[in-house]
PDB file of C-alpha atoms in Angstrom:
ATOM      1  CA  MET A1018     -22.015 -21.976 -31.675  1.00  0.00           C
ATOM      2  CA  THR A1019     -20.441 -23.979 -28.904  1.00  0.00           C
ATOM      3  CA  LYS A1020     -22.514 -26.064 -26.553  1.00  0.00           C
ATOM      4  CA  VAL A1021     -21.373 -26.686 -22.996  1.00  0.00           C
ATOM      5  CA  GLU A1022     -23.012 -29.688 -21.384  1.00  0.00           C
ATOM      6  CA  GLY A1023     -24.385 -29.450 -17.867  1.00  0.00           C
ATOM      7  CA  LYS A1024     -26.800 -31.382 -15.758  1.00  0.00           C
ATOM      8  CA  ASN A1025     -29.062 -28.364 -15.149  1.00  0.00           C
ATOM      9  CA  ARG A1026     -31.226 -28.055 -18.232  1.00  0.00           C
ATOM     10  CA  GLU A1027     -34.255 -26.353 -16.708  1.00  0.00           C
ATOM     11  CA  HIS A1028     -33.714 -23.226 -18.822  1.00  0.00           C
ATOM     12  CA  LYS A1029     -32.434 -22.647 -22.314  1.00  0.00           C
ATOM     13  CA  VAL A1030     -29.399 -20.426 -21.837  1.00  0.00           C
ATOM     14  CA  THR A1031     -27.642 -18.679 -24.726  1.00  0.00           C
ATOM     15  CA  ILE A1032     -24.835 -16.213 -24.168  1.00  0.00           C
ATOM     16  CA  TYR A1033     -23.259 -13.778 -26.620  1.00  0.00           C
ATOM     17  CA  THR A1034     -19.657 -13.192 -25.707  1.00  0.00           C
ATOM     18  CA  LEU A1035     -16.279 -11.985 -26.923  1.00  0.00           C
ATOM     19  CA  SER A1036     -13.344 -14.393 -26.874  1.00  0.00           C
ATOM     20  CA  THR A1037     -11.126 -11.567 -25.581  1.00  0.00           C
ATOM     21  CA  CYS A1038     -13.376 -10.363 -22.740  1.00  0.00           C
ATOM     22  CA  GLY A1039     -12.546 -11.188 -19.121  1.00  0.00           C
ATOM     23  CA  TRP A1040     -16.125 -10.633 -17.911  1.00  0.00           C
ATOM     24  CA  CYS A1041     -17.412 -13.023 -20.551  1.00  0.00           C
ATOM     25  CA  LYS A1042     -14.957 -15.583 -19.244  1.00  0.00           C
ATOM     26  CA  LYS A1043     -16.267 -15.068 -15.707  1.00  0.00           C
ATOM     27  CA  THR A1044     -19.815 -15.608 -16.989  1.00  0.00           C
ATOM     28  CA  LYS A1045     -18.882 -18.884 -18.679  1.00  0.00           C
ATOM     29  CA  LYS A1046     -17.127 -20.027 -15.528  1.00  0.00           C
ATOM     30  CA  LEU A1047     -20.128 -19.203 -13.324  1.00  0.00           C
ATOM     31  CA  LEU A1048     -22.472 -21.198 -15.575  1.00  0.00           C
ATOM     32  CA  LYS A1049     -20.051 -24.092 -15.532  1.00  0.00           C
ATOM     33  CA  ASP A1050     -19.777 -23.941 -11.734  1.00  0.00           C
ATOM     34  CA  LEU A1051     -23.586 -23.963 -11.518  1.00  0.00           C
ATOM     35  CA  GLU A1052     -23.546 -26.952 -13.906  1.00  0.00           C
ATOM     36  CA  VAL A1053     -25.955 -25.127 -16.185  1.00  0.00           C
ATOM     37  CA  GLU A1054     -26.106 -26.319 -19.774  1.00  0.00           C
ATOM     38  CA  TYR A1055     -25.628 -23.415 -22.170  1.00  0.00           C
ATOM     39  CA  GLU A1056     -24.546 -22.423 -25.624  1.00  0.00           C
ATOM     40  CA  TYR A1057     -22.330 -19.493 -26.479  1.00  0.00           C
ATOM     41  CA  PHE A1058     -21.353 -17.437 -29.487  1.00  0.00           C
ATOM     42  CA  ASP A1059     -17.998 -15.658 -29.399  1.00  0.00           C
ATOM     43  CA  ILE A1060     -19.097 -12.884 -31.723  1.00  0.00           C
ATOM     44  CA  ASP A1061     -15.562 -11.650 -32.470  1.00  0.00           C
ATOM     45  CA  ILE A1062     -14.549 -14.926 -34.068  1.00  0.00           C
ATOM     46  CA  LEU A1063     -17.650 -15.797 -36.053  1.00  0.00           C
ATOM     47  CA  THR A1064     -17.030 -16.490 -39.701  1.00  0.00           C
ATOM     48  CA  GLY A1065     -18.693 -15.770 -42.993  1.00  0.00           C
ATOM     49  CA  GLY A1066     -22.456 -16.064 -43.273  1.00  0.00           C
ATOM     50  CA  GLU A1067     -22.946 -16.939 -39.622  1.00  0.00           C
ATOM     51  CA  GLU A1068     -21.569 -13.613 -38.418  1.00  0.00           C
ATOM     52  CA  GLY A1069     -24.332 -11.330 -39.694  1.00  0.00           C
ATOM     53  CA  ARG A1070     -27.104 -13.640 -38.547  1.00  0.00           C
ATOM     54  CA  ILE A1071     -25.768 -14.123 -35.017  1.00  0.00           C
ATOM     55  CA  ARG A1072     -25.035 -10.422 -34.543  1.00  0.00           C
ATOM     56  CA  GLU A1073     -28.609  -9.603 -35.574  1.00  0.00           C
ATOM     57  CA  GLU A1074     -29.851 -12.184 -33.109  1.00  0.00           C
ATOM     58  CA  MET A1075     -27.794 -10.552 -30.378  1.00  0.00           C
ATOM     59  CA  ARG A1076     -28.991  -7.085 -31.357  1.00  0.00           C
ATOM     60  CA  LYS A1077     -32.595  -8.236 -31.064  1.00  0.00           C
ATOM     61  CA  HIS A1078     -32.024  -9.156 -27.415  1.00  0.00           C
ATOM     62  CA  ASN A1079     -29.716  -6.257 -26.600  1.00  0.00           C
ATOM     63  CA  PRO A1080     -29.616  -3.296 -29.022  1.00  0.00           C
ATOM     64  CA  ARG A1081     -26.452  -2.008 -27.291  1.00  0.00           C
ATOM     65  CA  MET A1082     -24.678  -5.217 -28.306  1.00  0.00           C
ATOM     66  CA  ALA A1083     -22.677  -5.234 -25.091  1.00  0.00           C
ATOM     67  CA  ALA A1084     -20.941  -8.443 -24.061  1.00  0.00           C
ATOM     68  CA  PRO A1085     -21.741 -10.637 -22.295  1.00  0.00           C
ATOM     69  CA  THR A1086     -25.450 -10.743 -23.092  1.00  0.00           C
ATOM     70  CA  ILE A1087     -27.154 -13.621 -21.323  1.00  0.00           C
ATOM     71  CA  VAL A1088     -30.435 -14.756 -22.875  1.00  0.00           C
ATOM     72  CA  VAL A1089     -32.661 -17.056 -20.829  1.00  0.00           C
ATOM     73  CA  ASP A1090     -35.448 -19.058 -22.488  1.00  0.00           C
ATOM     74  CA  ASP A1091     -35.279 -17.256 -25.852  1.00  0.00           C
ATOM     75  CA  GLY A1092     -35.563 -13.808 -24.310  1.00  0.00           C
ATOM     76  CA  LYS A1093     -37.901 -14.299 -21.355  1.00  0.00           C
ATOM     77  CA  GLU A1094     -35.085 -12.721 -19.415  1.00  0.00           C
ATOM     78  CA  VAL A1095     -32.046 -10.889 -20.782  1.00  0.00           C
ATOM     79  CA  ILE A1096     -29.134  -9.974 -18.538  1.00  0.00           C
ATOM     80  CA  VAL A1097     -26.394  -7.645 -19.742  1.00  0.00           C
ATOM     81  CA  GLY A1098     -22.995  -7.902 -18.126  1.00  0.00           C
ATOM     82  CA  PHE A1099     -21.613 -10.219 -15.467  1.00  0.00           C
ATOM     83  CA  GLU A1100     -24.419  -9.541 -12.980  1.00  0.00           C
ATOM     84  CA  GLU A1101     -23.696 -12.544 -10.813  1.00  0.00           C
ATOM     85  CA  GLU A1102     -26.713 -12.240  -8.517  1.00  0.00           C
ATOM     86  CA  LYS A1103     -29.133 -11.703 -11.387  1.00  0.00           C
ATOM     87  CA  ILE A1104     -27.718 -14.672 -13.286  1.00  0.00           C
ATOM     88  CA  ARG A1105     -27.975 -16.930 -10.233  1.00  0.00           C
ATOM     89  CA  ARG A1106     -31.544 -15.806  -9.562  1.00  0.00           C
ATOM     90  CA  ALA A1107     -32.664 -16.243 -13.171  1.00  0.00           C
ATOM     91  CA  LEU A1108     -31.329 -19.769 -13.191  1.00  0.00           C
ATOM     92  CA  GLY A1109     -32.841 -20.742  -9.865  1.00  0.00           C
ATOM     93  CA  HIS A1110     -29.669 -20.569  -7.839  1.00  0.00           C
ATOM     94  CA  GLY A1111     -30.472 -17.400  -5.918  1.00  0.00           C
TER      95      GLY A1111
ATOM     96  CA  MET B 416       2.965 -11.748 -31.626  1.00  0.00           C
ATOM     97  CA  ALA B 417       2.211  -8.883 -29.258  1.00  0.00           C
ATOM     98  CA  ASP B 418       4.398  -8.764 -26.165  1.00  0.00           C
ATOM     99  CA  LYS B 419       2.052  -9.235 -23.195  1.00  0.00           C
ATOM    100  CA  ASN B 420       4.620  -8.066 -20.690  1.00  0.00           C
ATOM    101  CA  ALA B 421       5.136  -4.874 -22.635  1.00  0.00           C
ATOM    102  CA  ILE B 422       1.365  -4.291 -22.703  1.00  0.00           C
ATOM    103  CA  LEU B 423       1.118  -4.884 -18.954  1.00  0.00           C
ATOM    104  CA  ASN B 424       4.020  -2.545 -18.214  1.00  0.00           C
ATOM    105  CA  ARG B 425       2.653   0.129 -20.510  1.00  0.00           C
ATOM    106  CA  THR B 426      -0.741  -0.176 -18.823  1.00  0.00           C
ATOM    107  CA  LYS B 427       0.775   0.067 -15.339  1.00  0.00           C
ATOM    108  CA  LYS B 428       2.774   3.134 -16.332  1.00  0.00           C
ATOM    109  CA  ASN B 429      -0.283   4.775 -17.868  1.00  0.00           C
ATOM    110  CA  ALA B 430      -2.348   4.029 -14.739  1.00  0.00           C
ATOM    111  CA  GLU B 431       0.343   5.529 -12.518  1.00  0.00           C
ATOM    112  CA  ASP B 432       0.725   8.630 -14.704  1.00  0.00           C
ATOM    113  CA  ASN B 433      -3.020   9.275 -14.500  1.00  0.00           C
ATOM    114  CA  GLY B 434      -3.602   8.533 -10.822  1.00  0.00           C
ATOM    115  CA  TYR B 435      -5.273   5.166 -11.444  1.00  0.00           C
ATOM    116  CA  TYR B 436      -4.425   1.561 -10.611  1.00  0.00           C
ATOM    117  CA  VAL B 437      -4.564  -1.576 -12.733  1.00  0.00           C
ATOM    118  CA  CYS B 438      -7.245  -4.204 -12.174  1.00  0.00           C
ATOM    119  CA  PRO B 439      -6.831  -5.668  -8.662  1.00  0.00           C
ATOM    120  CA  ASP B 440      -8.405  -8.999  -9.702  1.00  0.00           C
ATOM    121  CA  GLU B 441      -5.337 -10.835 -10.962  1.00  0.00           C
ATOM    122  CA  ASP B 442      -7.187 -13.385 -13.094  1.00  0.00           C
ATOM    123  CA  LEU B 443      -9.226 -10.654 -14.732  1.00  0.00           C
ATOM    124  CA  LEU B 444      -6.104  -8.525 -15.272  1.00  0.00           C
ATOM    125  CA  LYS B 445      -4.398 -11.418 -17.024  1.00  0.00           C
ATOM    126  CA  ASP B 446      -7.465 -12.069 -19.201  1.00  0.00           C
ATOM    127  CA  LEU B 447      -7.716  -8.392 -20.169  1.00  0.00           C
ATOM    128  CA  ILE B 448      -4.028  -8.164 -21.092  1.00  0.00           C
ATOM    129  CA  ASP B 449      -4.360 -11.396 -23.101  1.00  0.00           C
ATOM    130  CA  GLY B 450      -7.394  -9.893 -24.847  1.00  0.00           C
ATOM    131  CA  LEU B 451      -5.519  -6.694 -25.678  1.00  0.00           C
ATOM    132  CA  ALA B 452      -2.617  -8.741 -27.068  1.00  0.00           C
ATOM    133  CA  THR B 453      -5.058 -10.771 -29.194  1.00  0.00           C
ATOM    134  CA  ASN B 454      -6.615  -7.584 -30.546  1.00  0.00           C
ATOM    135  CA  GLU B 455      -3.194  -6.075 -31.307  1.00  0.00           C
ATOM    136  CA  ASP B 456      -2.335  -9.168 -33.322  1.00  0.00           C
ATOM    137  CA  ARG B 457      -5.748  -9.377 -34.926  1.00  0.00           C
ATOM    138  CA  TYR B 458      -6.406  -5.738 -35.794  1.00  0.00           C
ATOM    139  CA  GLY B 459      -3.027  -4.061 -35.444  1.00  0.00           C
ATOM    140  CA  TYR B 460      -4.194  -1.948 -32.508  1.00  0.00           C
ATOM    141  CA  GLY B 461      -5.189  -2.592 -28.910  1.00  0.00           C
ATOM    142  CA  ALA B 462      -8.954  -2.231 -29.084  1.00  0.00           C
ATOM    143  CA  CYS B 463     -10.836  -2.710 -25.807  1.00  0.00           C
ATOM    144  CA  PRO B 464     -11.061  -6.475 -25.195  1.00  0.00           C
ATOM    145  CA  CYS B 465     -14.629  -6.133 -23.878  1.00  0.00           C
ATOM    146  CA  ARG B 466     -16.082  -4.293 -26.862  1.00  0.00           C
ATOM    147  CA  ILE B 467     -16.952  -5.292 -30.401  1.00  0.00           C
ATOM    148  CA  SER B 468     -14.321  -3.950 -32.790  1.00  0.00           C
ATOM    149  CA  SER B 469     -14.966  -3.148 -36.405  1.00  0.00           C
ATOM    150  CA  GLY B 470     -11.378  -3.924 -37.332  1.00  0.00           C
ATOM    151  CA  LEU B 471     -11.238  -0.487 -38.975  1.00  0.00           C
ATOM    152  CA  LYS B 472      -8.937   1.735 -36.971  1.00  0.00           C
ATOM    153  CA  GLN B 473     -10.576   5.030 -37.910  1.00  0.00           C
ATOM    154  CA  TYR B 474     -13.875   3.770 -36.511  1.00  0.00           C
ATOM    155  CA  ASP B 475     -12.383   2.163 -33.416  1.00  0.00           C
ATOM    156  CA  SER B 476     -10.015   4.955 -32.376  1.00  0.00           C
ATOM    157  CA  ASP B 477     -12.296   5.898 -29.469  1.00  0.00           C
ATOM    158  CA  ILE B 478     -12.028   2.379 -27.999  1.00  0.00           C
ATOM    159  CA  ILE B 479      -8.285   1.889 -28.348  1.00  0.00           C
ATOM    160  CA  CYS B 480      -7.032   1.318 -24.814  1.00  0.00           C
ATOM    161  CA  PRO B 481      -6.955   3.550 -22.835  1.00  0.00           C
ATOM    162  CA  CYS B 482     -10.318   4.441 -24.380  1.00  0.00           C
ATOM    163  CA  GLU B 483     -11.913   7.864 -24.513  1.00  0.00           C
ATOM    164  CA  TYR B 484     -14.518   6.842 -21.954  1.00  0.00           C
ATOM    165  CA  ARG B 485     -12.104   5.701 -19.260  1.00  0.00           C
ATOM    166  CA  ASP B 486     -11.817   8.914 -17.299  1.00  0.00           C
ATOM    167  CA  ALA B 487     -15.558   9.462 -17.101  1.00  0.00           C
ATOM    168  CA  ASP B 488     -16.173   5.837 -16.101  1.00  0.00           C
ATOM    169  CA  VAL B 489     -13.474   5.745 -13.423  1.00  0.00           C
ATOM    170  CA  ALA B 490     -14.886   9.011 -12.061  1.00  0.00           C
ATOM    171  CA  GLU B 491     -18.446   7.664 -11.933  1.00  0.00           C
ATOM    172  CA  PHE B 492     -18.014   3.930 -11.296  1.00  0.00           C
ATOM    173  CA  GLY B 493     -14.471   3.645  -9.948  1.00  0.00           C
ATOM    174  CA  MET B 494     -13.411   1.560 -12.930  1.00  0.00           C
ATOM    175  CA  CYS B 495     -13.318   1.718 -16.706  1.00  0.00           C
ATOM    176  CA  TYR B 496     -15.712  -0.323 -18.854  1.00  0.00           C
ATOM    177  CA  CYS B 497     -13.535  -3.449 -18.901  1.00  0.00           C
ATOM    178  CA  GLY B 498     -12.026  -2.948 -15.457  1.00  0.00           C
ATOM    179  CA  LEU B 499      -8.422  -2.598 -16.560  1.00  0.00           C
ATOM    180  CA  PHE B 500      -8.128   0.814 -14.862  1.00  0.00           C
ATOM    181  CA  VAL B 501      -9.591   1.376 -11.403  1.00  0.00           C
ATOM    182  CA  SER B 502      -9.720   4.034  -8.710  1.00  0.00           C
ATOM    183  CA  GLU B 503      -7.987   3.749  -5.350  1.00  0.00           C
ATOM    184  CA  THR B 504     -11.307   2.800  -3.693  1.00  0.00           C
ATOM    185  CA  ILE B 505     -11.774  -0.185  -5.996  1.00  0.00           C
ATOM    186  CA  LYS B 506      -8.128  -1.152  -5.681  1.00  0.00           C
ATOM    187  CA  ASN B 507      -8.634  -1.386  -1.927  1.00  0.00           C
ATOM    188  CA  ASP B 508     -11.928  -3.245  -2.215  1.00  0.00           C
ATOM    189  CA  PRO B 509     -12.124  -5.259  -5.460  1.00  0.00           C
ATOM    190  CA  SER B 510     -15.515  -6.676  -4.409  1.00  0.00           C
ATOM    191  CA  LYS B 511     -16.936  -3.298  -5.492  1.00  0.00           C
ATOM    192  CA  MET B 512     -16.153  -4.109  -9.136  1.00  0.00           C
ATOM    193  CA  LYS B 513     -19.496  -4.230 -10.964  1.00  0.00           C
ATOM    194  CA  PRO B 514     -20.475  -4.135 -14.647  1.00  0.00           C
ATOM    195  CA  VAL B 515     -20.165  -0.589 -16.011  1.00  0.00           C
ATOM    196  CA  PRO B 516     -22.930   0.498 -18.407  1.00  0.00           C
ATOM    197  CA  GLU B 517     -21.670   1.235 -21.911  1.00  0.00           C
ATOM    198  CA  ARG B 518     -20.968   4.943 -22.360  1.00  0.00           C
ATOM    199  CA  ARG B 519     -19.792   4.700 -25.955  1.00  0.00           C
ATOM    200  CA  PRO B 520     -22.540   6.196 -28.151  1.00  0.00           C
ATOM    201  CA  VAL B 521     -24.380   3.414 -29.942  1.00  0.00           C
ATOM    202  CA  GLU B 522     -24.002   5.473 -33.146  1.00  0.00           C
ATOM    203  CA  ALA B 523     -20.214   5.092 -32.957  1.00  0.00           C
ATOM    204  CA  GLN B 524     -20.501   1.329 -32.654  1.00  0.00           C
ATOM    205  CA  ASP B 525     -23.059   1.096 -35.455  1.00  0.00           C
ATOM    206  CA  ALA B 526     -20.973   3.318 -37.764  1.00  0.00           C
ATOM    207  CA  GLY B 527     -18.037   0.924 -37.370  1.00  0.00           C
ATOM    208  CA  MET B 528     -20.146  -2.152 -37.982  1.00  0.00           C
ATOM    209  CA  GLU B 529     -21.788  -0.613 -41.018  1.00  0.00           C
ATOM    210  CA  ALA B 530     -18.395   0.336 -42.475  1.00  0.00           C
ATOM    211  CA  LYS B 531     -17.108  -3.163 -41.802  1.00  0.00           C
ATOM    212  CA  ALA B 532     -20.068  -4.750 -43.595  1.00  0.00           C
ATOM    213  CA  LYS B 533     -19.519  -2.422 -46.556  1.00  0.00           C
ATOM    214  CA  ALA B 534     -15.790  -3.118 -46.649  1.00  0.00           C
ATOM    215  CA  GLU B 535     -16.494  -6.844 -46.640  1.00  0.00           C
ATOM    216  CA  SER B 536     -18.976  -6.569 -49.469  1.00  0.00           C
ATOM    217  CA  GLY B 537     -16.328  -4.720 -51.492  1.00  0.00           C
ATOM    218  CA  GLU B 538     -18.189  -1.418 -51.608  1.00  0.00           C
ATOM    219  CA  GLU B 539     -16.078   1.730 -51.858  1.00  0.00           C
ATOM    220  CA  MET B 540     -15.957   3.526 -48.564  1.00  0.00           C
ATOM    221  CA  PRO B 541     -14.803   7.084 -48.024  1.00  0.00           C
ATOM    222  CA  SER B 542     -12.377   7.479 -45.169  1.00  0.00           C
ATOM    223  CA  PRO B 543     -13.874   9.688 -42.452  1.00  0.00           C
ATOM    224  CA  SER B 544     -10.894  12.026 -42.786  1.00  0.00           C
ATOM    225  CA  GLU B 545     -10.821  12.313 -46.572  1.00  0.00           C
ATOM    226  CA  SER B 546     -12.638  15.610 -46.874  1.00  0.00           C
ATOM    227  CA  HIS B 547     -10.188  17.280 -44.483  1.00  0.00           C
ATOM    228  CA  GLU B 548      -7.005  16.583 -46.397  1.00  0.00           C
ATOM    229  CA  HIS B 549      -6.482  20.058 -47.831  1.00  0.00           C
ATOM    230  CA  VAL B 550      -7.139  21.948 -44.630  1.00  0.00           C
ATOM    231  CA  GLN B 551      -4.129  23.488 -42.971  1.00  0.00           C
ATOM    232  CA  VAL B 552      -2.912  21.269 -40.194  1.00  0.00           C
ATOM    233  CA  GLY B 553      -2.892  22.294 -36.569  1.00  0.00           C
ATOM    234  CA  THR B 554      -0.948  19.879 -34.408  1.00  0.00           C
ATOM    235  CA  ASP B 555      -0.131  19.403 -30.770  1.00  0.00           C
ATOM    236  CA  SER B 556       3.454  19.421 -29.463  1.00  0.00           C
ATOM    237  CA  LYS B 557       3.936  15.805 -30.588  1.00  0.00           C
ATOM    238  CA  GLY B 558       2.804  16.548 -34.134  1.00  0.00           C
ATOM    239  CA  ILE B 559      -0.604  14.897 -33.735  1.00  0.00           C
ATOM    240  CA  PRO B 560      -3.366  16.751 -35.621  1.00  0.00           C
ATOM    241  CA  ILE B 561      -5.896  18.708 -33.617  1.00  0.00           C
ATOM    242  CA  TRP B 562      -9.537  18.304 -34.568  1.00  0.00           C
ATOM    243  CA  ARG B 563     -12.370  20.672 -33.726  1.00  0.00           C
ATOM    244  CA  CYS B 564     -16.040  19.784 -33.610  1.00  0.00           C
ATOM    245  CA  VAL B 565     -17.711  22.616 -35.514  1.00  0.00           C
ATOM    246  CA  VAL B 566     -20.967  22.001 -33.648  1.00  0.00           C
ATOM    247  CA  CYS B 567     -19.853  22.354 -30.031  1.00  0.00           C
ATOM    248  CA  GLY B 568     -16.193  23.366 -30.233  1.00  0.00           C
ATOM    249  CA  TYR B 569     -14.784  20.191 -28.635  1.00  0.00           C
ATOM    250  CA  LEU B 570     -11.065  19.829 -29.383  1.00  0.00           C
ATOM    251  CA  CYS B 571      -8.996  16.665 -29.471  1.00  0.00           C
ATOM    252  CA  ALA B 572      -5.541  15.674 -30.693  1.00  0.00           C
ATOM    253  CA  ARG B 573      -5.575  12.410 -32.624  1.00  0.00           C
ATOM    254  CA  GLU B 574      -4.645  10.945 -36.002  1.00  0.00           C
ATOM    255  CA  LEU B 575      -8.213  11.012 -37.275  1.00  0.00           C
ATOM    256  CA  PRO B 576     -11.359  12.734 -36.036  1.00  0.00           C
ATOM    257  CA  PRO B 577     -13.458  10.643 -33.635  1.00  0.00           C
ATOM    258  CA  PRO B 578     -16.337   8.769 -35.291  1.00  0.00           C
ATOM    259  CA  ILE B 579     -18.680  10.761 -33.140  1.00  0.00           C
ATOM    260  CA  CYS B 580     -18.205  13.781 -30.901  1.00  0.00           C
ATOM    261  CA  PRO B 581     -18.107  12.584 -27.262  1.00  0.00           C
ATOM    262  CA  ILE B 582     -19.749  15.832 -26.145  1.00  0.00           C
ATOM    263  CA  CYS B 583     -22.515  16.660 -28.636  1.00  0.00           C
ATOM    264  CA  LYS B 584     -22.616  13.403 -30.662  1.00  0.00           C
ATOM    265  CA  ALA B 585     -22.019  15.116 -34.017  1.00  0.00           C
ATOM    266  CA  LYS B 586     -20.695  12.755 -36.700  1.00  0.00           C
ATOM    267  CA  ALA B 587     -17.066  12.653 -37.873  1.00  0.00           C
ATOM    268  CA  ASP B 588     -17.815  14.874 -40.867  1.00  0.00           C
ATOM    269  CA  LYS B 589     -18.536  17.742 -38.458  1.00  0.00           C
ATOM    270  CA  PHE B 590     -14.884  17.805 -37.435  1.00  0.00           C
ATOM    271  CA  GLU B 591     -12.333  20.044 -39.062  1.00  0.00           C
ATOM    272  CA  ARG B 592      -8.617  20.422 -38.629  1.00  0.00           C
ATOM    273  CA  PHE B 593      -7.918  23.140 -36.144  1.00  0.00           C
ATOM    274  CA  SER B 594      -5.316  25.632 -37.290  1.00  0.00           C
ATOM    275  CA  PHE B 595      -3.590  28.451 -35.505  1.00  0.00           C
ATOM    276  CA  GLY B 596      -3.519  32.039 -36.676  1.00  0.00           C
TER     277      GLY B 596
END
């Protein structure tokens, strides 16, 4: 897990991403631009014991396991894909 | 190390040959090519950079770029799942690029992940093509085997049968080598 600091900590934001995916990169950049604090898991480069656990966590929020999956407040809202408007709205930047 | 320029040129040529265009968003295009190069180095084949790969080629063959879902996605959404290939409309107005819902059957993805978990735990795993080895080979003009889905009759030319039939969703074991005469 990698944590990215930001001054907006109103919501707990966790994203499941692939290190190779351009849309995941766009999602990370948007969150950074919005100065939202978040944590991310690049699920293609997880190692050992962590891998199974994190993938199951992702599957729980999004059975399709499509990246990026954006989880707000432990699943209160789950956004699949770089849906910029939805992400902004969920994080109070609509 | 995979040659990124070669991947880009190959992608451009393939787009042109099929009436498509490459991603008009230059940053995204660069990221996607980088991702393909990473996957080539990591797995030995250019799996879609925006999908989870099993690392097992026979289970990922449907998502090796250009993936089997590209044509249907460009037809319906103007772009493929990752956005590497787009239609003329999207090329002219990149702001229309939007996330494409995953068309790959979830069973295909799960089959790959299950096989990967088994391979990692050291369990013996039959290759999806094993049971077909003694069947007479039908090939296309390039010598690639032709596979027939015995359920719906879908035909495809590829090294191994697809993990799941893109038409009727039958599993790989429902495919047999197609032979002439």
